Amino acid sequence: DSDASAGQQKSAACAACHGAQGKAKVELYPNLAGQHAPYLAQALRAYKKGDRSGGQAEVMKAFVAGLSEQDIDDLAAFYGSQQP
Amino acid sequence: DSDASAGQQKSAACAACHGAQGKAKVELYPNLAGQHAPYLAQALRAYKKGDRSGGQAEVMKAFVAGLSEQDIDDLAAFYGSQQP
C-alpha cells in the first residue's frame, strides 16, 4: 500500500512547481496539499498514459513517465497528507 | 473582475460533486477549496474548449458549456476563497 514518507523522498521534482509541501507558488499550477490521494493518483496515471491533456500536461507526462505504480501511490499519499 | 459571492450563487451544480464548500465527498473528484483561482479558471476554460481530457472531462464539459467568462471567474474566485 502507499507510503507518504517514501512519497516525500520521491517528490523533489514535483516540488519545483508544486512546492515541497504542495503549495504551488505559481497560481496557474495547482496546490496539491490536502487533495484527495485517489484523485492525485488517478491524475498521475492519466498523465502517464497520455489520457489527460490541458494545462501543463506535456510537462507532467515527462515527469511521470519514469514513475512506478508504487511511486504514484506514494506521491499521492504524501501530497494528500500535507496540510492545505 | 471576479466576485466570489456571485460565484457561490452559481455553484449549485458544482456542489453536487465538489461539495458546497469545495470538499468533494467522492475521493476521485478533486477538492476545490483553497485551490488557486487562476488554476481553477484555466481548468474550466480548458474543459469548455475541449482542451482538457482525463477523469470526468466529458461531464465537466457539459456543466461548463453554459458558463460565461464572468461565471468562470466568479466560480473560481468562490472555490478558491473557501477554507481547505
mmCIF file with all atom_site columns, C-alpha atoms in Angstrom:
data_model
loop_
_atom_site.group_PDB
_atom_site.id
_atom_site.type_symbol
_atom_site.label_atom_id
_atom_site.label_alt_id
_atom_site.label_comp_id
_atom_site.label_asym_id
_atom_site.label_entity_id
_atom_site.label_seq_id
_atom_site.pdbx_PDB_ins_code
_atom_site.Cartn_x
_atom_site.Cartn_y
_atom_site.Cartn_z
_atom_site.occupancy
_atom_site.B_iso_or_equiv
_atom_site.pdbx_formal_charge
_atom_site.auth_seq_id
_atom_site.auth_comp_id
_atom_site.auth_asym_id
_atom_site.auth_atom_id
_atom_site.pdbx_PDB_model_num
ATOM 1   C CA . ASP A 1 1  ? 0.000   0.000  0.000   1.00 0.00 ? 1  ASP A CA 1
ATOM 2   C CA . SER A 1 2  ? 1.038   3.666  -0.244  1.00 0.00 ? 2  SER A CA 1
ATOM 3   C CA . ASP A 1 3  ? 3.746   5.256  1.899   1.00 0.00 ? 3  ASP A CA 1
ATOM 4   C CA . ALA A 1 4  ? 3.632   9.023  2.350   1.00 0.00 ? 4  ALA A CA 1
ATOM 5   C CA . SER A 1 5  ? 7.186   9.305  3.714   1.00 0.00 ? 5  SER A CA 1
ATOM 6   C CA . ALA A 1 6  ? 8.539   7.329  0.762   1.00 0.00 ? 6  ALA A CA 1
ATOM 7   C CA . GLY A 1 7  ? 6.490   9.717  -1.369  1.00 0.00 ? 7  GLY A CA 1
ATOM 8   C CA . GLN A 1 8  ? 8.241   12.682 0.186   1.00 0.00 ? 8  GLN A CA 1
ATOM 9   C CA . GLN A 1 9  ? 11.612  11.188 -0.747  1.00 0.00 ? 9  GLN A CA 1
ATOM 10  C CA . LYS A 1 10 ? 10.436  10.930 -4.347  1.00 0.00 ? 10 LYS A CA 1
ATOM 11  C CA . SER A 1 11 ? 8.907   14.405 -4.562  1.00 0.00 ? 11 SER A CA 1
ATOM 12  C CA . ALA A 1 12 ? 11.943  16.569 -5.329  1.00 0.00 ? 12 ALA A CA 1
ATOM 13  C CA . ALA A 1 13 ? 10.992  17.007 -8.986  1.00 0.00 ? 13 ALA A CA 1
ATOM 14  C CA . CYS A 1 14 ? 7.366   17.745 -8.110  1.00 0.00 ? 14 CYS A CA 1
ATOM 15  C CA . ALA A 1 15 ? 8.373   20.344 -5.536  1.00 0.00 ? 15 ALA A CA 1
ATOM 16  C CA . ALA A 1 16 ? 9.899   22.535 -8.231  1.00 0.00 ? 16 ALA A CA 1
ATOM 17  C CA . CYS A 1 17 ? 6.400   23.543 -9.383  1.00 0.00 ? 17 CYS A CA 1
ATOM 18  C CA . HIS A 1 18 ? 4.029   22.275 -6.699  1.00 0.00 ? 18 HIS A CA 1
ATOM 19  C CA . GLY A 1 19 ? 6.109   23.282 -3.672  1.00 0.00 ? 19 GLY A CA 1
ATOM 20  C CA . ALA A 1 20 ? 7.774   20.974 -1.130  1.00 0.00 ? 20 ALA A CA 1
ATOM 21  C CA . GLN A 1 21 ? 4.568   20.960 0.930   1.00 0.00 ? 21 GLN A CA 1
ATOM 22  C CA . GLY A 1 22 ? 2.213   21.024 -2.048  1.00 0.00 ? 22 GLY A CA 1
ATOM 23  C CA . LYS A 1 23 ? 1.542   24.780 -2.226  1.00 0.00 ? 23 LYS A CA 1
ATOM 24  C CA . ALA A 1 24 ? 2.317   25.946 -5.749  1.00 0.00 ? 24 ALA A CA 1
ATOM 25  C CA . LYS A 1 25 ? 3.932   29.390 -5.887  1.00 0.00 ? 25 LYS A CA 1
ATOM 26  C CA . VAL A 1 26 ? 2.768   29.837 -9.482  1.00 0.00 ? 26 VAL A CA 1
ATOM 27  C CA . GLU A 1 27 ? -1.021  30.283 -9.363  1.00 0.00 ? 27 GLU A CA 1
ATOM 28  C CA . LEU A 1 28 ? -1.556  28.543 -12.685 1.00 0.00 ? 28 LEU A CA 1
ATOM 29  C CA . TYR A 1 29 ? -0.226  25.353 -11.082 1.00 0.00 ? 29 TYR A CA 1
ATOM 30  C CA . PRO A 1 30 ? -2.496  23.501 -8.697  1.00 0.00 ? 30 PRO A CA 1
ATOM 31  C CA . ASN A 1 31 ? -1.919  23.200 -4.999  1.00 0.00 ? 31 ASN A CA 1
ATOM 32  C CA . LEU A 1 32 ? -1.668  19.515 -4.121  1.00 0.00 ? 32 LEU A CA 1
ATOM 33  C CA . ALA A 1 33 ? -1.653  19.782 -0.317  1.00 0.00 ? 33 ALA A CA 1
ATOM 34  C CA . GLY A 1 34 ? -4.689  18.042 1.162   1.00 0.00 ? 34 GLY A CA 1
ATOM 35  C CA . GLN A 1 35 ? -6.010  16.971 -2.215  1.00 0.00 ? 35 GLN A CA 1
ATOM 36  C CA . HIS A 1 36 ? -7.680  13.539 -2.322  1.00 0.00 ? 36 HIS A CA 1
ATOM 37  C CA . ALA A 1 37 ? -4.924  10.935 -2.781  1.00 0.00 ? 37 ALA A CA 1
ATOM 38  C CA . PRO A 1 38 ? -7.094  8.775  -5.084  1.00 0.00 ? 38 PRO A CA 1
ATOM 39  C CA . TYR A 1 39 ? -7.689  11.828 -7.301  1.00 0.00 ? 39 TYR A CA 1
ATOM 40  C CA . LEU A 1 40 ? -3.974  12.644 -7.385  1.00 0.00 ? 40 LEU A CA 1
ATOM 41  C CA . ALA A 1 41 ? -3.057  9.046  -8.234  1.00 0.00 ? 41 ALA A CA 1
ATOM 42  C CA . GLN A 1 42 ? -5.728  8.961  -10.954 1.00 0.00 ? 42 GLN A CA 1
ATOM 43  C CA . ALA A 1 43 ? -4.367  12.195 -12.440 1.00 0.00 ? 43 ALA A CA 1
ATOM 44  C CA . LEU A 1 44 ? -0.771  10.898 -12.423 1.00 0.00 ? 44 LEU A CA 1
ATOM 45  C CA . ARG A 1 45 ? -1.840  7.661  -14.121 1.00 0.00 ? 45 ARG A CA 1
ATOM 46  C CA . ALA A 1 46 ? -3.819  9.622  -16.716 1.00 0.00 ? 46 ALA A CA 1
ATOM 47  C CA . TYR A 1 47 ? -0.778  11.802 -17.461 1.00 0.00 ? 47 TYR A CA 1
ATOM 48  C CA . LYS A 1 48 ? 1.419   8.691  -17.705 1.00 0.00 ? 48 LYS A CA 1
ATOM 49  C CA . LYS A 1 49 ? -0.954  7.040  -20.198 1.00 0.00 ? 49 LYS A CA 1
ATOM 50  C CA . GLY A 1 50 ? -1.428  10.260 -22.153 1.00 0.00 ? 50 GLY A CA 1
ATOM 51  C CA . ASP A 1 51 ? -5.126  10.348 -21.259 1.00 0.00 ? 51 ASP A CA 1
ATOM 52  C CA . ARG A 1 52 ? -5.016  13.782 -19.652 1.00 0.00 ? 52 ARG A CA 1
ATOM 53  C CA . SER A 1 53 ? -4.481  16.952 -21.604 1.00 0.00 ? 53 SER A CA 1
ATOM 54  C CA . GLY A 1 54 ? -4.779  20.616 -20.731 1.00 0.00 ? 54 GLY A CA 1
ATOM 55  C CA . GLY A 1 55 ? -2.512  22.955 -18.813 1.00 0.00 ? 55 GLY A CA 1
ATOM 56  C CA . GLN A 1 56 ? 0.985   21.567 -18.424 1.00 0.00 ? 56 GLN A CA 1
ATOM 57  C CA . ALA A 1 57 ? 0.005   18.039 -19.455 1.00 0.00 ? 57 ALA A CA 1
ATOM 58  C CA . GLU A 1 58 ? 3.072   17.595 -21.676 1.00 0.00 ? 58 GLU A CA 1
ATOM 59  C CA . VAL A 1 59 ? 5.416   18.654 -18.888 1.00 0.00 ? 59 VAL A CA 1
ATOM 60  C CA . MET A 1 60 ? 3.590   16.385 -16.437 1.00 0.00 ? 60 MET A CA 1
ATOM 61  C CA . LYS A 1 61 ? 3.774   13.463 -18.855 1.00 0.00 ? 61 LYS A CA 1
ATOM 62  C CA . ALA A 1 62 ? 7.571   13.783 -18.988 1.00 0.00 ? 62 ALA A CA 1
ATOM 63  C CA . PHE A 1 63 ? 7.858   13.908 -15.183 1.00 0.00 ? 63 PHE A CA 1
ATOM 64  C CA . VAL A 1 64 ? 5.552   10.947 -14.677 1.00 0.00 ? 64 VAL A CA 1
ATOM 65  C CA . ALA A 1 65 ? 6.981   8.721  -17.398 1.00 0.00 ? 65 ALA A CA 1
ATOM 66  C CA . GLY A 1 66 ? 9.572   7.174  -15.075 1.00 0.00 ? 66 GLY A CA 1
ATOM 67  C CA . LEU A 1 67 ? 7.255   6.640  -12.100 1.00 0.00 ? 67 LEU A CA 1
ATOM 68  C CA . SER A 1 68 ? 6.247   3.147  -10.993 1.00 0.00 ? 68 SER A CA 1
ATOM 69  C CA . GLU A 1 69 ? 2.766   2.313  -9.700  1.00 0.00 ? 69 GLU A CA 1
ATOM 70  C CA . GLN A 1 70 ? 4.222   2.366  -6.169  1.00 0.00 ? 70 GLN A CA 1
ATOM 71  C CA . ASP A 1 71 ? 5.846   5.770  -6.777  1.00 0.00 ? 71 ASP A CA 1
ATOM 72  C CA . ILE A 1 72 ? 2.497   7.145  -7.946  1.00 0.00 ? 72 ILE A CA 1
ATOM 73  C CA . ASP A 1 73 ? 0.665   5.874  -4.852  1.00 0.00 ? 73 ASP A CA 1
ATOM 74  C CA . ASP A 1 74 ? 3.422   7.114  -2.518  1.00 0.00 ? 74 ASP A CA 1
ATOM 75  C CA . LEU A 1 75 ? 3.491   10.603 -4.090  1.00 0.00 ? 75 LEU A CA 1
ATOM 76  C CA . ALA A 1 76 ? -0.302  10.819 -3.981  1.00 0.00 ? 76 ALA A CA 1
ATOM 77  C CA . ALA A 1 77 ? -0.272  9.763  -0.324  1.00 0.00 ? 77 ALA A CA 1
ATOM 78  C CA . PHE A 1 78 ? 2.434   12.299 0.523   1.00 0.00 ? 78 PHE A CA 1
ATOM 79  C CA . TYR A 1 79 ? 0.806   15.341 -1.058  1.00 0.00 ? 79 TYR A CA 1
ATOM 80  C CA . GLY A 1 80 ? -2.641  14.238 0.067   1.00 0.00 ? 80 GLY A CA 1
ATOM 81  C CA . SER A 1 81 ? -1.360  14.119 3.654   1.00 0.00 ? 81 SER A CA 1
ATOM 82  C CA . GLN A 1 82 ? 0.027   17.672 3.562   1.00 0.00 ? 82 GLN A CA 1
ATOM 83  C CA . GLN A 1 83 ? -1.795  20.408 5.437   1.00 0.00 ? 83 GLN A CA 1
ATOM 84  C CA . PRO A 1 84 ? -3.645  22.534 2.842   1.00 0.00 ? 84 PRO A CA 1
ATOM 85  C CA . ASP B 1 1  ? -13.293 41.358 -12.034 1.00 0.00 ? 1  ASP B CA 1
ATOM 86  C CA . SER B 1 2  ? -14.332 38.178 -10.217 1.00 0.00 ? 2  SER B CA 1
ATOM 87  C CA . ASP B 1 3  ? -16.956 38.044 -7.454  1.00 0.00 ? 3  ASP B CA 1
ATOM 88  C CA . ALA B 1 4  ? -16.794 35.125 -5.026  1.00 0.00 ? 4  ALA B CA 1
ATOM 89  C CA . SER B 1 5  ? -20.294 35.659 -3.618  1.00 0.00 ? 5  SER B CA 1
ATOM 90  C CA . ALA B 1 6  ? -21.763 35.736 -7.137  1.00 0.00 ? 6  ALA B CA 1
ATOM 91  C CA . GLY B 1 7  ? -19.753 32.547 -7.690  1.00 0.00 ? 7  GLY B CA 1
ATOM 92  C CA . GLN B 1 8  ? -21.418 30.933 -4.704  1.00 0.00 ? 8  GLN B CA 1
ATOM 93  C CA . GLN B 1 9  ? -24.852 31.713 -6.200  1.00 0.00 ? 9  GLN B CA 1
ATOM 94  C CA . LYS B 1 10 ? -23.786 29.944 -9.395  1.00 0.00 ? 10 LYS B CA 1
ATOM 95  C CA . SER B 1 11 ? -22.212 26.906 -7.731  1.00 0.00 ? 11 SER B CA 1
ATOM 96  C CA . ALA B 1 12 ? -25.251 24.704 -7.089  1.00 0.00 ? 12 ALA B CA 1
ATOM 97  C CA . ALA B 1 13 ? -24.427 22.340 -9.954  1.00 0.00 ? 13 ALA B CA 1
ATOM 98  C CA . CYS B 1 14 ? -20.770 22.167 -8.937  1.00 0.00 ? 14 CYS B CA 1
ATOM 99  C CA . ALA B 1 15 ? -21.657 21.387 -5.331  1.00 0.00 ? 15 ALA B CA 1
ATOM 100 C CA . ALA B 1 16 ? -23.249 18.106 -6.370  1.00 0.00 ? 16 ALA B CA 1
ATOM 101 C CA . CYS B 1 17 ? -19.778 16.589 -6.883  1.00 0.00 ? 17 CYS B CA 1
ATOM 102 C CA . HIS B 1 18 ? -17.340 19.097 -5.401  1.00 0.00 ? 18 HIS B CA 1
ATOM 103 C CA . GLY B 1 19 ? -19.315 19.922 -2.232  1.00 0.00 ? 19 GLY B CA 1
ATOM 104 C CA . ALA B 1 20 ? -20.931 23.253 -1.302  1.00 0.00 ? 20 ALA B CA 1
ATOM 105 C CA . GLN B 1 21 ? -17.650 24.360 0.305   1.00 0.00 ? 21 GLN B CA 1
ATOM 106 C CA . GLY B 1 22 ? -15.390 22.666 -2.233  1.00 0.00 ? 22 GLY B CA 1
ATOM 107 C CA . LYS B 1 23 ? -14.684 19.398 -0.356  1.00 0.00 ? 23 LYS B CA 1
ATOM 108 C CA . ALA B 1 24 ? -15.559 16.522 -2.651  1.00 0.00 ? 24 ALA B CA 1
ATOM 109 C CA . LYS B 1 25 ? -17.150 13.574 -0.840  1.00 0.00 ? 25 LYS B CA 1
ATOM 110 C CA . VAL B 1 26 ? -16.108 11.227 -3.644  1.00 0.00 ? 26 VAL B CA 1
ATOM 111 C CA . GLU B 1 27 ? -12.320 10.893 -3.411  1.00 0.00 ? 27 GLU B CA 1
ATOM 112 C CA . LEU B 1 28 ? -11.888 10.539 -7.166  1.00 0.00 ? 28 LEU B CA 1
ATOM 113 C CA . TYR B 1 29 ? -13.211 14.090 -7.537  1.00 0.00 ? 29 TYR B CA 1
ATOM 114 C CA . PRO B 1 30 ? -10.865 16.905 -6.607  1.00 0.00 ? 30 PRO B CA 1
ATOM 115 C CA . ASN B 1 31 ? -11.326 19.194 -3.649  1.00 0.00 ? 31 ASN B CA 1
ATOM 116 C CA . LEU B 1 32 ? -11.576 22.769 -4.919  1.00 0.00 ? 32 LEU B CA 1
ATOM 117 C CA . ALA B 1 33 ? -11.482 24.611 -1.582  1.00 0.00 ? 33 ALA B CA 1
ATOM 118 C CA . GLY B 1 34 ? -8.417  26.859 -1.374  1.00 0.00 ? 34 GLY B CA 1
ATOM 119 C CA . GLN B 1 35 ? -7.212  25.890 -4.837  1.00 0.00 ? 35 GLN B CA 1
ATOM 120 C CA . HIS B 1 36 ? -5.573  28.701 -6.855  1.00 0.00 ? 36 HIS B CA 1
ATOM 121 C CA . ALA B 1 37 ? -8.388  30.658 -8.575  1.00 0.00 ? 37 ALA B CA 1
ATOM 122 C CA . PRO B 1 38 ? -6.286  31.195 -11.751 1.00 0.00 ? 38 PRO B CA 1
ATOM 123 C CA . TYR B 1 39 ? -5.726  27.409 -11.955 1.00 0.00 ? 39 TYR B CA 1
ATOM 124 C CA . LEU B 1 40 ? -9.458  26.733 -11.463 1.00 0.00 ? 40 LEU B CA 1
ATOM 125 C CA . ALA B 1 41 ? -10.423 29.307 -14.113 1.00 0.00 ? 41 ALA B CA 1
ATOM 126 C CA . GLN B 1 42 ? -7.838  27.855 -16.513 1.00 0.00 ? 42 GLN B CA 1
ATOM 127 C CA . ALA B 1 43 ? -9.215  24.345 -15.961 1.00 0.00 ? 43 ALA B CA 1
ATOM 128 C CA . LEU B 1 44 ? -12.824 25.483 -16.536 1.00 0.00 ? 44 LEU B CA 1
ATOM 129 C CA . ARG B 1 45 ? -11.837 27.272 -19.750 1.00 0.00 ? 45 ARG B CA 1
ATOM 130 C CA . ALA B 1 46 ? -9.923  24.182 -20.928 1.00 0.00 ? 46 ALA B CA 1
ATOM 131 C CA . TYR B 1 47 ? -12.964 21.974 -20.283 1.00 0.00 ? 47 TYR B CA 1
ATOM 132 C CA . LYS B 1 48 ? -15.200 24.474 -22.102 1.00 0.00 ? 48 LYS B CA 1
ATOM 133 C CA . LYS B 1 49 ? -12.914 24.472 -25.157 1.00 0.00 ? 49 LYS B CA 1
ATOM 134 C CA . GLY B 1 50 ? -12.466 20.708 -25.061 1.00 0.00 ? 50 GLY B CA 1
ATOM 135 C CA . ASP B 1 51 ? -8.740  21.099 -24.372 1.00 0.00 ? 51 ASP B CA 1
ATOM 136 C CA . ARG B 1 52 ? -8.769  19.073 -21.149 1.00 0.00 ? 52 ARG B CA 1
ATOM 137 C CA . SER B 1 53 ? -9.328  15.363 -21.053 1.00 0.00 ? 53 SER B CA 1
ATOM 138 C CA . GLY B 1 54 ? -8.966  12.781 -18.320 1.00 0.00 ? 54 GLY B CA 1
ATOM 139 C CA . GLY B 1 55 ? -11.146 11.897 -15.376 1.00 0.00 ? 55 GLY B CA 1
ATOM 140 C CA . GLN B 1 56 ? -14.665 13.287 -15.700 1.00 0.00 ? 56 GLN B CA 1
ATOM 141 C CA . ALA B 1 57 ? -13.758 15.680 -18.530 1.00 0.00 ? 57 ALA B CA 1
ATOM 142 C CA . GLU B 1 58 ? -16.889 14.865 -20.528 1.00 0.00 ? 58 GLU B CA 1
ATOM 143 C CA . VAL B 1 59 ? -19.139 15.524 -17.527 1.00 0.00 ? 59 VAL B CA 1
ATOM 144 C CA . MET B 1 60 ? -17.261 18.758 -16.776 1.00 0.00 ? 60 MET B CA 1
ATOM 145 C CA . LYS B 1 61 ? -17.552 19.885 -20.404 1.00 0.00 ? 61 LYS B CA 1
ATOM 146 C CA . ALA B 1 62 ? -21.343 19.574 -20.208 1.00 0.00 ? 62 ALA B CA 1
ATOM 147 C CA . PHE B 1 63 ? -21.512 21.536 -16.941 1.00 0.00 ? 63 PHE B CA 1
ATOM 148 C CA . VAL B 1 64 ? -19.208 24.279 -18.202 1.00 0.00 ? 64 VAL B CA 1
ATOM 149 C CA . ALA B 1 65 ? -20.758 24.683 -21.664 1.00 0.00 ? 65 ALA B CA 1
ATOM 150 C CA . GLY B 1 66 ? -23.279 27.261 -20.449 1.00 0.00 ? 66 GLY B CA 1
ATOM 151 C CA . LEU B 1 67 ? -20.886 29.306 -18.333 1.00 0.00 ? 67 LEU B CA 1
ATOM 152 C CA . SER B 1 68 ? -19.872 32.825 -19.329 1.00 0.00 ? 68 SER B CA 1
ATOM 153 C CA . GLU B 1 69 ? -16.360 34.203 -18.815 1.00 0.00 ? 69 GLU B CA 1
ATOM 154 C CA . GLN B 1 70 ? -17.707 36.078 -15.771 1.00 0.00 ? 70 GLN B CA 1
ATOM 155 C CA . ASP B 1 71 ? -19.310 32.912 -14.379 1.00 0.00 ? 71 ASP B CA 1
ATOM 156 C CA . ILE B 1 72 ? -15.985 31.097 -14.716 1.00 0.00 ? 72 ILE B CA 1
ATOM 157 C CA . ASP B 1 73 ? -14.073 33.827 -12.887 1.00 0.00 ? 73 ASP B CA 1
ATOM 158 C CA . ASP B 1 74 ? -16.740 34.081 -10.164 1.00 0.00 ? 74 ASP B CA 1
ATOM 159 C CA . LEU B 1 75 ? -16.834 30.307 -9.582  1.00 0.00 ? 75 LEU B CA 1
ATOM 160 C CA . ALA B 1 76 ? -13.034 30.129 -9.487  1.00 0.00 ? 76 ALA B CA 1
ATOM 161 C CA . ALA B 1 77 ? -12.957 33.019 -7.006  1.00 0.00 ? 77 ALA B CA 1
ATOM 162 C CA . PHE B 1 78 ? -15.603 31.386 -4.830  1.00 0.00 ? 78 PHE B CA 1
ATOM 163 C CA . TYR B 1 79 ? -13.995 27.949 -4.554  1.00 0.00 ? 79 TYR B CA 1
ATOM 164 C CA . GLY B 1 80 ? -10.537 29.465 -4.316  1.00 0.00 ? 80 GLY B CA 1
ATOM 165 C CA . SER B 1 81 ? -11.694 31.502 -1.344  1.00 0.00 ? 81 SER B CA 1
ATOM 166 C CA . GLN B 1 82 ? -13.044 28.509 0.584   1.00 0.00 ? 82 GLN B CA 1
ATOM 167 C CA . GLN B 1 83 ? -11.148 27.209 3.569   1.00 0.00 ? 83 GLN B CA 1
ATOM 168 C CA . PRO B 1 84 ? -9.378  23.983 2.506   1.00 0.00 ? 84 PRO B CA 1
#
